[in-house]
Amino acid sequence: MDIDLILRVYPHFLKAAVLTIELSVLTAILGLICGSLGAAARLSRLKAIRFIGAAYVSLFRGTPALIQLFLLYFGGPQIGIQLDAFQAGVIGLGLNIGAYMTETIRGAIISVHKGQTEAARTLGMSRWQATRYVILPQAFRLMVRPLGVNINALIKGTALVAAISVVELTYTAQRYIGSTYKPFEMFILAGVLYMIIIYATGRGISWLDKKVRIQ
Amino acid sequence: MTHHRPFVDIRHAQKCFGELEVLKDISLQVEQQQIVAIIGPSGSGKSTLLRAINDLDPLTSGEVWLDGVQVNKLLPHAQYEKHINQVRQQIGMVFQHFNLFPHLTVRENITLAPKLLKGVSDDEANALAEQQLEHVGLIDRIDYHPSQLSGGQKQRVAIARALAMKPKLMLFDEATSALDPELVEEVNQVMKMLAEEAMTMIIVTHEMGFAESVCDRVLFMDGGVVVEEGAPEVVFHNPTQDRTKNFLRKHLEGAK
Ligand SMILES: Nc1ncnc2c1ncn2[C@@H]1O[C@H](COP(=O)(O)OP(=O)(O)OP(=O)(O)O)[C@@H](O)[C@H]1O
Ligand SMILES: [Mg+2]
């Protein structure tokens, strides 16, 4: 293993890792927004809105994320959507992970015992009040861990945007392989950095989960 | 001509779950301050009937009236929601599994609804919670979480939560069935106290002794119909229907 080479190129990889983190954070935020809206749609009283939610989920979970990215980035301009690679990456991955988060959030909401809604409604609360003050606070606690799983997948999924030339970790590794012909060192270096990001995120999720758990 | 409508007036209640007819033309009248027990085998429709009263399980046909207002009247969705929330504020309900809000303290469990629905201030709500907890003997548990309470204590908090809305009517659906035997009495005591305070109550129960000691009237249901109805002395000791006799005999054997 060429340690000297690693020491020479690692600052560039750190910069790329920062981009991976930015990409992950923005994607997670967009994903959470889409997931919340998606879950609200899936649980709507109105059939048409439930249908839109279900269509969103099956569309984005039923096709490869890479195809979604390519469609947005390469196909977008054809229908007047002009995005740079980073924007296309965030939007494409965010919509994609949002479909998974929709199911996570919905799952947490429906796994709050139905006696809770009944107790709230029996006291005279509206559907919204029961949701807001009784169901969601309990569902939030249930969704931290599974959302953590989605976020873990999302971080790894950011590697896909190398395919549309966003200079994140995977793309950077490939670029240095082109000039150094040392794929082993370059992928190890990228892999270690991914691991650190994922490990730190996992710790953060565990911390949050413990903090909000009902005693 | 003024025609007196009973305080609780259920008329020709029918309830179907798909093909299954769970309530078959049931009528039930309860006057203010009366206490009615509903007994019967599992699956006979007791819970369904009770839950029809606050429209938690809406009837397929028939009417439910409370204090001169039709509970299950036909209204456009938004208006109906407003109406039913108003009605439900007047009906306390206690469930077999307590259904306390686990993310809130005992205090918050009790104050949530009055604050949200009656615009009660924080101070008033706290006073209300303290008063209700004194009432059920749990003032020292006010800042506990439900998970830190025994089953009997949970059920007493659930009763306090319902009472904090100052209901006109209390519904109990097997309030003590999920409790360890040694915890049943403390909940029964609270219910007896409400009886003494002249609360109107409809109580679904498997505890014949308790029913006999607090109720004015007993309904025996089986297969979605009221088989027999009358004073507790009569229904428990001189039932006229064979189904009632069989049920009581089996129940007594089961209790031994
Ligand atoms: N939501 C529902 N969907 C379909 N069937 C239901 C539903 N709720 C109740 N039932 C059926 O209706 C019948 C009456 O149920 P109900 O809960 O009213 O009985 P119960 O007399 O309260 O019985 P138990 O003593 O076991 O509580 C049962 O056969 C039950 O399976
Ligand atoms: Mg029942």
Coordinates of C-alpha atoms and ligand atoms in Angstrom, one line a residue:
Chain A
M1 CA 0.0 0.0 0.0
D2 CA 1.3 3.4 -1.0
I3 CA 1.1 5.4 2.2
D4 CA 3.0 8.4 0.7
L5 CA 0.4 8.7 -2.0
I6 CA -2.4 8.6 0.5
L7 CA -0.8 11.3 2.5
R8 CA -0.3 13.4 -0.6
V9 CA -3.9 13.2 -1.9
Y10 CA -5.9 13.0 1.3
P11 CA -6.6 16.8 1.6
H12 CA -8.4 16.6 -1.7
F13 CA -10.4 13.7 -0.4
L14 CA -11.3 15.7 2.7
K15 CA -12.7 18.5 0.6
A16 CA -14.7 15.9 -1.4
A17 CA -15.9 14.5 1.9
V18 CA -17.2 17.9 2.9
L19 CA -19.2 18.0 -0.3
T20 CA -20.6 14.5 0.4
I21 CA -21.7 15.8 3.8
E22 CA -23.3 18.9 2.3
L23 CA -25.0 16.7 -0.2
S24 CA -26.2 14.4 2.5
V25 CA -27.5 17.1 4.8
L26 CA -29.5 18.9 2.0
T27 CA -30.8 15.6 0.7
A28 CA -31.9 14.5 4.2
I29 CA -33.7 17.8 4.7
L30 CA -35.5 17.6 1.3
G31 CA -36.2 13.9 2.0
L32 CA -37.7 14.7 5.4
I33 CA -39.9 17.3 3.8
C34 CA -41.0 15.0 1.0
G35 CA -41.4 12.2 3.5
S36 CA -43.6 14.2 5.8
L37 CA -45.8 15.5 3.0
G38 CA -45.9 12.0 1.5
A39 CA -46.9 10.4 4.8
A40 CA -49.6 13.1 5.3
A41 CA -50.9 12.3 1.8
R42 CA -50.8 8.6 2.3
L43 CA -52.9 9.1 5.5
S44 CA -55.3 11.6 4.1
R45 CA -59.0 11.3 4.5
L46 CA -59.3 12.0 0.8
K47 CA -58.9 9.2 -1.6
A48 CA -57.4 11.3 -4.4
I49 CA -54.7 12.6 -2.1
R50 CA -54.0 9.1 -0.8
F51 CA -53.6 8.1 -4.4
I52 CA -51.0 10.8 -5.1
G53 CA -49.0 9.7 -2.1
A54 CA -49.1 6.1 -3.1
A55 CA -48.1 6.9 -6.7
Y56 CA -45.2 9.0 -5.5
V57 CA -43.9 6.1 -3.3
S58 CA -44.3 3.4 -5.9
L59 CA -42.8 5.5 -8.6
F60 CA -39.6 6.4 -6.7
R61 CA -39.2 3.1 -5.0
G62 CA -40.0 1.2 -8.1
T63 CA -37.2 2.5 -10.3
P64 CA -33.4 2.8 -9.8
A65 CA -32.3 6.0 -8.2
L66 CA -29.7 6.3 -11.0
I67 CA -32.3 6.4 -13.7
Q68 CA -34.1 9.1 -11.7
L69 CA -30.9 11.1 -11.5
F70 CA -30.2 10.7 -15.2
L71 CA -33.7 11.6 -16.1
L72 CA -33.5 14.8 -14.1
Y73 CA -30.0 15.8 -15.1
F74 CA -29.8 14.8 -18.7
G75 CA -33.5 14.6 -19.5
G76 CA -34.5 17.7 -17.6
P77 CA -33.2 20.3 -20.1
Q78 CA -35.4 18.8 -22.8
I79 CA -38.5 19.8 -20.8
G80 CA -37.0 23.1 -19.6
I81 CA -35.6 22.0 -16.3
Q82 CA -32.0 23.4 -16.2
L83 CA -30.1 22.2 -13.1
D84 CA -26.4 22.0 -12.3
A85 CA -25.1 18.6 -11.2
F86 CA -25.2 19.4 -7.5
Q87 CA -28.7 20.7 -7.6
A88 CA -29.8 17.7 -9.7
G89 CA -28.1 15.4 -7.2
V90 CA -29.8 17.0 -4.1
I91 CA -33.3 17.1 -5.8
G92 CA -33.0 13.6 -7.3
L93 CA -31.7 11.9 -4.2
G94 CA -34.0 13.9 -2.0
L95 CA -37.1 12.9 -3.9
N96 CA -35.9 9.3 -3.9
I97 CA -35.2 9.0 -0.2
G98 CA -38.3 11.0 0.5
A99 CA -40.3 8.0 -0.9
Y100 CA -38.7 5.7 1.6
M101 CA -39.1 8.2 4.4
T102 CA -42.8 8.5 3.5
E103 CA -43.2 4.8 4.4
T104 CA -41.0 5.2 7.5
I105 CA -43.0 8.1 8.8
R106 CA -46.3 6.6 7.9
G107 CA -45.3 3.4 9.6
A108 CA -44.4 5.2 12.8
I109 CA -47.7 7.1 12.8
I110 CA -49.9 4.0 12.3
S111 CA -48.0 2.0 14.8
V112 CA -49.1 4.4 17.6
H113 CA -51.9 2.4 19.3
K114 CA -55.3 3.2 18.0
G115 CA -56.6 3.5 21.5
Q116 CA -54.6 6.7 21.7
T117 CA -56.6 8.3 18.9
E118 CA -59.8 7.0 20.5
A119 CA -58.9 8.4 23.9
A120 CA -58.2 11.8 22.4
R121 CA -61.3 11.9 20.2
T122 CA -63.4 10.7 23.1
L123 CA -62.3 13.7 25.1
G124 CA -63.6 15.9 22.2
M125 CA -60.4 16.7 20.4
S126 CA -60.6 17.2 16.6
R127 CA -58.8 14.8 14.3
W128 CA -56.0 17.4 13.9
Q129 CA -55.7 18.0 17.6
A130 CA -55.5 14.3 18.3
T131 CA -52.8 14.0 15.6
R132 CA -50.9 17.1 16.8
Y133 CA -50.9 16.5 20.6
V134 CA -51.2 12.8 21.0
I135 CA -50.2 10.8 17.9
L136 CA -47.3 12.8 16.4
P137 CA -45.3 13.2 19.7
Q138 CA -45.4 9.5 20.1
A139 CA -44.7 8.8 16.4
F140 CA -41.7 11.0 16.4
R141 CA -40.1 8.9 19.0
L142 CA -40.8 5.8 17.0
M143 CA -39.4 7.1 13.8
V144 CA -36.0 8.3 14.9
R145 CA -34.3 4.9 14.5
P146 CA -35.9 3.8 11.2
L147 CA -35.3 7.3 9.7
G148 CA -31.7 6.8 10.8
V149 CA -31.7 3.7 8.6
N150 CA -33.0 5.8 5.7
I151 CA -30.3 8.4 6.3
N152 CA -27.6 5.8 6.4
A153 CA -28.8 4.5 3.0
L154 CA -29.0 8.1 1.7
I155 CA -25.3 8.8 2.6
K156 CA -24.2 5.8 0.8
G157 CA -26.6 6.7 -2.0
T158 CA -24.8 10.0 -2.6
A159 CA -22.1 8.0 -4.3
L160 CA -24.5 7.8 -7.3
V161 CA -24.1 11.4 -8.1
A162 CA -20.5 10.7 -9.2
A163 CA -22.3 9.5 -12.3
I164 CA -23.3 13.1 -13.1
S165 CA -19.9 14.4 -12.2
V166 CA -20.5 16.0 -8.8
V167 CA -17.1 16.2 -7.2
E168 CA -17.9 14.2 -4.1
L169 CA -16.0 11.3 -2.6
T170 CA -16.6 8.6 -5.1
Y171 CA -16.0 10.9 -8.1
T172 CA -12.8 12.1 -6.5
A173 CA -11.6 8.6 -5.9
Q174 CA -12.2 7.7 -9.6
R175 CA -10.5 10.9 -10.7
Y176 CA -7.3 10.1 -8.7
I177 CA -7.4 6.5 -9.9
G178 CA -7.2 8.0 -13.5
S179 CA -4.1 9.8 -12.7
T180 CA -2.4 7.5 -10.2
Y181 CA -3.5 4.0 -11.3
K182 CA -3.8 3.0 -7.6
P183 CA -7.5 2.0 -7.3
F184 CA -6.8 0.0 -4.1
E185 CA -5.5 3.0 -2.1
M186 CA -8.0 5.4 -3.5
F187 CA -11.0 3.3 -2.7
I188 CA -9.7 2.5 0.7
L189 CA -9.3 6.2 1.4
A190 CA -12.8 7.0 0.2
G191 CA -14.2 4.0 2.0
V192 CA -12.7 5.1 5.3
L193 CA -14.1 8.6 5.0
Y194 CA -17.6 7.2 4.2
M195 CA -17.3 5.0 7.3
I196 CA -16.4 8.0 9.5
I197 CA -19.4 10.0 8.2
I198 CA -21.8 7.1 8.6
Y199 CA -20.4 6.2 12.1
A200 CA -20.8 9.7 13.3
T201 CA -24.3 10.0 11.9
G202 CA -25.2 6.7 13.6
R203 CA -24.0 7.9 16.9
G204 CA -26.0 11.1 16.5
I205 CA -29.1 9.1 15.7
S206 CA -28.6 6.8 18.8
W207 CA -28.2 9.8 21.0
L208 CA -31.4 11.4 19.7
D209 CA -33.3 8.2 20.0
K210 CA -32.2 7.8 23.7
K211 CA -33.0 11.4 24.4
V212 CA -36.6 11.3 23.1
R213 CA -37.5 7.8 24.2
I214 CA -40.5 7.7 26.5
Q215 CA -39.3 6.7 29.9
Chain B
M1 CA -97.8 18.4 23.9
T2 CA -94.4 18.2 25.5
H3 CA -92.9 14.8 25.1
H4 CA -90.2 13.8 27.5
R5 CA -87.1 12.4 25.9
P6 CA -84.9 10.3 28.2
F7 CA -81.5 11.7 29.0
V8 CA -79.8 9.0 27.0
D9 CA -82.1 7.7 24.3
I10 CA -81.0 4.9 22.0
R11 CA -83.6 4.0 19.4
H12 CA -83.5 1.0 17.1
A13 CA -79.7 0.8 17.1
Q14 CA -78.4 -1.4 14.3
K15 CA -74.7 -1.9 13.6
C16 CA -73.2 -4.0 10.9
F17 CA -69.5 -4.7 10.3
G18 CA -69.7 -5.8 6.7
E19 CA -72.0 -8.8 6.7
L20 CA -71.9 -9.2 10.4
E21 CA -74.9 -7.7 12.3
V22 CA -73.5 -6.9 15.7
L23 CA -76.4 -4.8 17.1
K24 CA -79.9 -5.8 16.1
D25 CA -82.5 -3.2 16.8
I26 CA -81.5 -2.2 20.3
S27 CA -83.3 0.5 22.3
L28 CA -82.0 1.8 25.6
Q29 CA -83.2 4.6 27.7
V30 CA -81.3 6.0 30.7
E31 CA -82.5 8.8 32.9
Q32 CA -80.2 11.3 34.6
Q33 CA -78.4 9.9 37.6
Q34 CA -79.2 6.4 36.7
I35 CA -76.6 3.7 36.6
V36 CA -77.0 1.0 34.0
A37 CA -74.8 -2.2 33.8
I38 CA -74.5 -4.1 30.5
I39 CA -73.5 -7.7 30.9
G40 CA -73.2 -10.5 28.4
P41 CA -70.9 -13.0 26.8
S42 CA -67.9 -12.0 24.7
G43 CA -68.8 -10.8 21.3
S44 CA -72.4 -10.0 22.2
G45 CA -72.0 -6.3 21.2
K46 CA -71.6 -4.6 24.6
S47 CA -68.6 -2.5 23.5
T48 CA -70.1 -1.7 20.2
L49 CA -73.3 -0.4 21.9
L50 CA -71.3 1.7 24.3
R51 CA -69.1 3.1 21.6
A52 CA -72.2 4.0 19.6
I53 CA -73.2 6.4 22.3
N54 CA -70.3 8.8 21.6
D55 CA -70.2 7.7 17.9
L56 CA -66.8 6.1 18.2
D57 CA -68.5 3.2 16.3
P58 CA -71.2 5.0 14.3
L59 CA -74.5 3.1 14.0
T60 CA -75.6 1.7 10.7
S61 CA -79.1 2.8 11.5
G62 CA -81.0 4.1 14.5
E63 CA -80.6 7.1 16.7
V64 CA -78.7 8.1 19.7
W65 CA -79.8 11.1 21.8
L66 CA -78.1 12.7 24.7
D67 CA -79.8 15.4 26.8
G68 CA -82.1 16.4 23.9
V69 CA -79.5 16.5 21.2
Q70 CA -79.1 13.8 18.6
V71 CA -75.6 12.6 18.7
N72 CA -75.5 10.8 15.4
K73 CA -77.3 13.3 13.3
L74 CA -76.6 13.6 9.6
L75 CA -74.5 16.6 8.8
P76 CA -71.9 17.6 6.2
H77 CA -68.5 16.4 7.3
A78 CA -67.1 19.7 8.7
Q79 CA -70.2 20.5 10.6
Y80 CA -70.5 17.0 11.9
E81 CA -67.0 17.1 13.2
K82 CA -67.7 20.3 15.2
H83 CA -71.0 18.8 16.5
I84 CA -69.5 15.5 17.6
N85 CA -66.5 17.1 19.3
Q86 CA -68.9 19.2 21.3
V87 CA -71.0 16.2 22.2
R88 CA -68.0 14.1 23.2
Q89 CA -66.8 16.7 25.6
Q90 CA -69.9 15.9 27.6
I91 CA -69.3 12.2 27.6
G92 CA -66.5 10.7 29.6
M93 CA -65.2 7.3 28.5
V94 CA -63.0 4.8 30.3
F95 CA -61.4 2.0 28.4
Q96 CA -60.2 -1.5 29.5
H97 CA -56.6 -0.6 28.6
F98 CA -56.7 2.9 30.1
N99 CA -55.3 4.6 27.0
L100 CA -53.4 7.2 28.9
F101 CA -51.0 9.3 26.9
P102 CA -47.6 7.8 27.6
H103 CA -45.6 10.8 26.5
L104 CA -47.3 13.1 29.0
T105 CA -47.2 13.2 32.8
V106 CA -50.3 12.5 34.8
R107 CA -50.9 16.2 35.2
E108 CA -50.6 16.8 31.4
N109 CA -52.8 13.8 30.7
I110 CA -55.6 15.6 32.7
T111 CA -55.0 19.2 31.6
L112 CA -54.5 18.6 27.8
A113 CA -58.1 18.4 26.8
P114 CA -59.5 21.2 29.1
K115 CA -56.7 23.5 27.9
L116 CA -57.2 22.7 24.2
L117 CA -61.0 22.5 24.2
K118 CA -62.2 24.8 26.9
G119 CA -59.6 27.5 26.8
V120 CA -58.8 26.9 30.4
S121 CA -55.7 28.8 31.6
D122 CA -52.6 27.0 32.9
D123 CA -53.4 27.8 36.5
E124 CA -57.0 26.8 36.3
A125 CA -56.0 23.6 34.5
N126 CA -53.4 22.7 37.2
A127 CA -56.0 23.4 39.9
L128 CA -58.4 21.1 38.0
A129 CA -55.8 18.3 37.7
E130 CA -55.0 18.6 41.4
Q131 CA -58.7 18.6 42.3
Q132 CA -59.4 15.5 40.2
L133 CA -56.4 13.7 41.5
E134 CA -57.4 14.4 45.1
H135 CA -60.7 12.9 44.2
V136 CA -59.3 9.6 43.0
G137 CA -56.6 9.6 45.7
L138 CA -53.5 10.1 43.5
I139 CA -52.4 13.6 44.1
D140 CA -48.9 12.4 45.1
R141 CA -48.5 10.9 41.5
I142 CA -49.2 14.2 39.7
D143 CA -45.8 14.5 38.1
Y144 CA -45.3 10.8 37.3
H145 CA -45.5 9.3 33.9
P146 CA -48.1 6.6 33.2
S147 CA -45.4 4.0 32.9
Q148 CA -44.5 4.5 36.5
L149 CA -48.0 3.7 37.7
S150 CA -49.8 0.4 38.6
G151 CA -52.7 -0.7 36.5
G152 CA -55.2 0.4 39.1
Q153 CA -53.5 3.8 39.4
K154 CA -53.6 4.2 35.6
Q155 CA -57.2 3.5 35.5
R156 CA -57.9 6.0 38.3
V157 CA -55.9 8.7 36.3
A158 CA -58.0 7.8 33.2
I159 CA -61.1 8.4 35.2
A160 CA -59.7 11.7 36.6
R161 CA -58.9 12.7 33.0
A162 CA -62.4 12.0 31.9
L163 CA -63.9 13.9 34.9
A164 CA -61.8 16.9 34.3
M165 CA -64.0 17.6 31.2
K166 CA -67.0 17.8 33.6
P167 CA -69.0 15.2 31.7
K168 CA -72.8 14.6 32.0
L169 CA -72.4 11.0 31.4
M170 CA -69.7 8.4 32.0
L171 CA -69.2 5.3 30.0
F172 CA -67.1 2.4 31.3
D173 CA -66.0 -0.4 29.0
E174 CA -64.7 -3.2 31.3
A175 CA -62.7 -0.7 33.3
T176 CA -61.3 -3.4 35.6
S177 CA -60.9 -6.4 33.2
A178 CA -57.2 -5.8 32.5
L179 CA -56.3 -5.4 36.2
D180 CA -54.7 -7.8 38.5
P181 CA -57.4 -9.0 41.0
E182 CA -55.9 -7.1 43.9
L183 CA -56.1 -3.8 42.0
V184 CA -59.8 -4.1 41.0
E185 CA -61.2 -2.8 44.3
E186 CA -59.5 0.6 44.2
V187 CA -61.1 1.3 40.8
N188 CA -64.4 0.0 41.9
Q189 CA -64.2 2.3 44.9
V190 CA -63.8 5.3 42.6
M191 CA -66.7 4.2 40.5
K192 CA -68.8 3.8 43.7
M193 CA -67.9 7.3 44.7
L194 CA -69.1 8.6 41.4
A195 CA -72.3 6.7 41.9
E196 CA -72.8 8.4 45.2
E197 CA -72.2 11.8 43.6
A198 CA -75.1 10.9 41.3
M199 CA -73.1 10.7 38.1
T200 CA -75.1 9.1 35.2
M201 CA -73.2 6.0 34.2
I202 CA -73.4 3.1 31.7
I203 CA -71.0 0.4 32.7
V204 CA -70.0 -2.7 30.7
T205 CA -68.7 -5.2 33.1
H206 CA -68.0 -8.8 33.9
E207 CA -68.2 -8.3 37.6
M208 CA -71.7 -9.3 38.6
G209 CA -71.2 -8.5 42.3
F210 CA -70.1 -4.9 41.5
A211 CA -72.9 -4.4 39.0
E212 CA -75.4 -5.6 41.6
S213 CA -74.1 -3.3 44.3
V214 CA -74.0 0.0 42.3
C215 CA -76.5 -0.3 39.4
D216 CA -80.1 0.6 39.1
R217 CA -80.7 -1.5 36.1
V218 CA -79.0 -4.4 34.3
L219 CA -79.1 -5.3 30.6
F220 CA -78.2 -8.8 29.6
M221 CA -77.1 -8.8 25.9
D222 CA -76.4 -11.8 23.7
G223 CA -76.0 -12.0 20.0
G224 CA -76.6 -8.3 19.4
V225 CA -80.0 -8.2 21.2
V226 CA -81.1 -7.3 24.7
V227 CA -82.3 -10.6 26.1
E228 CA -83.3 -9.4 29.5
E229 CA -83.4 -6.1 31.3
G230 CA -84.5 -5.1 34.8
A231 CA -83.5 -4.4 38.3
P232 CA -80.3 -6.2 39.5
E233 CA -82.2 -8.3 42.0
V234 CA -84.4 -9.7 39.3
V235 CA -81.8 -10.2 36.5
F236 CA -79.2 -11.7 38.8
H237 CA -81.4 -13.8 41.1
N238 CA -84.7 -14.4 39.2
P239 CA -84.0 -14.2 35.5
T240 CA -86.8 -15.1 33.3
Q241 CA -84.8 -16.0 30.2
D242 CA -83.0 -19.3 29.8
R243 CA -80.1 -17.6 28.0
T244 CA -79.6 -15.3 31.0
K245 CA -79.7 -18.3 33.4
N246 CA -77.2 -20.2 31.4
F247 CA -74.9 -17.2 31.2
L248 CA -75.0 -16.5 34.9
R249 CA -74.5 -20.1 35.7
K250 CA -71.4 -20.4 33.5
H251 CA -70.2 -17.1 34.8
L252 CA -70.5 -18.3 38.4
E253 CA -68.7 -21.6 37.6
G254 CA -66.0 -19.6 35.8
A255 CA -65.5 -17.3 38.9
K256 CA -64.9 -20.3 41.2
Ligands
LIG1 N1 -64.1 -2.9 14.1 C1 -64.8 -4.1 13.9 N2 -64.7 -4.7 12.7 C2 -65.4 -5.9 12.5 N3 -66.0 -6.6 13.5 C3 -66.0 -6.0 14.7 C4 -65.4 -4.8 15.0 N4 -65.6 -4.5 16.3 C5 -66.3 -5.5 16.8 N5 -66.5 -6.4 15.9 C6 -67.3 -7.7 16.1 O1 -68.5 -7.3 16.6 C7 -68.9 -8.3 17.6 C8 -69.3 -7.6 18.9 O2 -68.1 -7.0 19.4 P1 -68.0 -6.2 20.8 O3 -66.6 -5.8 20.9 O4 -69.1 -5.2 20.8 O5 -68.4 -7.4 21.8 P2 -68.3 -7.4 23.4 O6 -69.7 -7.8 23.8 O7 -67.8 -6.0 23.9 O8 -67.3 -8.5 23.7 P3 -66.1 -8.6 24.9 O9 -66.8 -9.0 26.1 O10 -65.2 -9.6 24.4 O11 -65.5 -7.2 25.0 C9 -67.8 -9.3 17.7 O12 -68.2 -10.4 16.9 C10 -66.7 -8.6 17.1 O13 -65.8 -9.5 16.5
MG2 MG -66.0 -5.4 24.8

